[in-house]
């Protein structure tokens, strides 16, 4: 692996043979990863926006929506699910506050709770899938319903993986502290994103 | 060199000035350029840039072979060379390769990666490992696409419109979707990297308006790639559901709507044409100014028109759908926006012309290709405005007129521009000069071959020859033969370039740091630059295009050695260097003949 500046301390060492330079080097460059995540989320947002626009176009062009014979969607379970997901955004923020005070235990607690809430959301969604009276290919509405919620569900799942990753790393002593906790912030931003997408999705599919 | 003596005198002033200011920053010795590093997972942006360029050029050759086969079939009116199905696959894979595996990755990933960090004085991209990952997605995706010929290659055109794409071979279509998804992912990751790098990693003292124009172009390009590519991914996801599990998103027989696919596809693919041309616009701005020895005409106009194109480019997509049952009011909207986008494009063209005008032209390969670019791109731009007008488009849609238009902008534009860039930056990348005679032969063959191959298509299209069909009315035979001859000439024209590159890379005349006497920062270090690019942060003693500006007074306060300057002597990593360099801070009043963009 040929190295370059930002890669890792080890490769930089090879170029400079000088530990002091390396230390200074690290200090010279800020950490841009968080900005990178935010920019990347713009792209993620555009996938969803594209799919939303497709849904709205299908809907506006159709003579009847949902097409005749589509069973009505239950509102209770998805409503509870929505409440859980939205409140989890506040819970995960408490983790951020905790780690800013160097409270790793608090971080673990709040991340654990958020992850559990996410898992409940997913379980609820699966339960709903199994009890719906239409399948993926029943009609255009059914297909868009499953693909949109499923695609969002995958994102929730990925958020869970991120949180478990952070929990795992937080076991290492001083991996996260008040100064350095990129993983925590990245997971939090991502989770907020997933949350916002869900709110739009919920309004569009269930309410509109 | 003797015949250029007087102009050498004029032009060296600014370049020497910039070079002296950067003596400390200049890498101490050129990189040894060990070939093995190009075959591994390197995180050095220069290695990755060259990996992109070589890989995409190989795909370009493959796409070229496919094009030659297409033109061979079209040499005669009958379908006698390959079967109709194979013909469909040939042009489908040809276009997909040329767009997704050559022009997009070569312009952004290739030249963007190589040049952006050097131009802004950074040591690397913001996320080197992400950069390497983005590159390494490309070879497997390309091999996947090419291997589709073993299972029945996709044959629904590069646009892959349903329901047609749902009715041709499933395996080929799936492979097409998968490789487009992979290549799109790579392009999004690269875009994230460019945006963060350009915003965050410039040397202190280089504001946005002091950036070389290529950086502006890459910023606009990356934004387009970031915003538009995901929508294509959305379309691919829905299309693959239709294909695999039999949903009916885009299939009218099941209640779906194929027009939605067209909207999603073109929401990406119109911006994609700007993803393919904007980086080249940027390269041309660099090349034209350096080789005309004149400040670029209208720095801000060029820079901001890239941004304007980026914004407008997102709201013109339905001009590809004038004949898709688009309601008249919507057609009107897209017709107007499409015509407006010709304005920022025209601004650039006039700026380049005004830069060349009265310049001391160095008519060597880079400038020849750049001027070839301008002339051909203007023709493509004019036919673009023609097809943007609804009544004309209804007549020529889906005919060879469109094929002519897109090749004038994509081949005459993007590819000629990429060639200009190869000739211009090859010395920096390899430390060797390309052979000039062979460069001129390459240019002459390409220019003649290109016009022979594509100019007649305008007439063919107006007279009603449909695109994407293996057979045609015998009355079109003569012009088609001409096109085929031009295409063969074009195929042959690649050979001098290939030989030149391979030979010069090893045996070419050694290049100095700054063979063209350029002012941008990539020329202020060794050729090729060391792994870390610069030994210290470079400084800006002149703007990027201050060629032939005034006489440089020697009293300008620039530190020439580390001993005399605490900031420089503190070394590359000193925190002192985070402050604006004194040389930059001192600039405005010391300058005779002010540059446009300082
Ligand atoms: C002056 C600006 C331009 C205008 C107004 C314009 C307009 C158009 C229009 C209206 C079409 C659709 C024609 C049809 O299918 O009936 C078209 C096709 C096309 N244009 Fe342009 N264009 C412009 C510049 C460009 C540039 C700069 C590129 C690429 C670098 C480009 C690449 C293409 C391609 C690839 C197609 C064909 C797509 C296909 O159907 O396969 N155009 N253009
Ligand atoms: Cu277009």
mmCIF file of C-alpha atoms and ligand atoms in Angstrom, chain B residues 266 270 273 316-317 319-320, ligand 2:
data_model
loop_
_atom_site.group_PDB
_atom_site.id
_atom_site.type_symbol
_atom_site.label_atom_id
_atom_site.label_comp_id
_atom_site.label_asym_id
_atom_site.label_seq_id
_atom_site.Cartn_x
_atom_site.Cartn_y
_atom_site.Cartn_z
ATOM 1 C CA UNK B 266 -33.086 11.784 -17.609
ATOM 2 C CA UNK B 270 -29.025 15.139 -18.635
ATOM 3 C CA UNK B 273 -23.800 15.117 -19.939
ATOM 4 C CA UNK B 316 -33.857 20.710 -18.387
ATOM 5 C CA UNK B 317 -34.094 16.924 -18.426
ATOM 6 C CA UNK B 319 -36.045 17.925 -23.407
ATOM 7 C CA UNK B 320 -35.246 14.275 -24.043
HETATM 8 CU CU1 LIG C 2 -30.086 16.737 -22.285
#
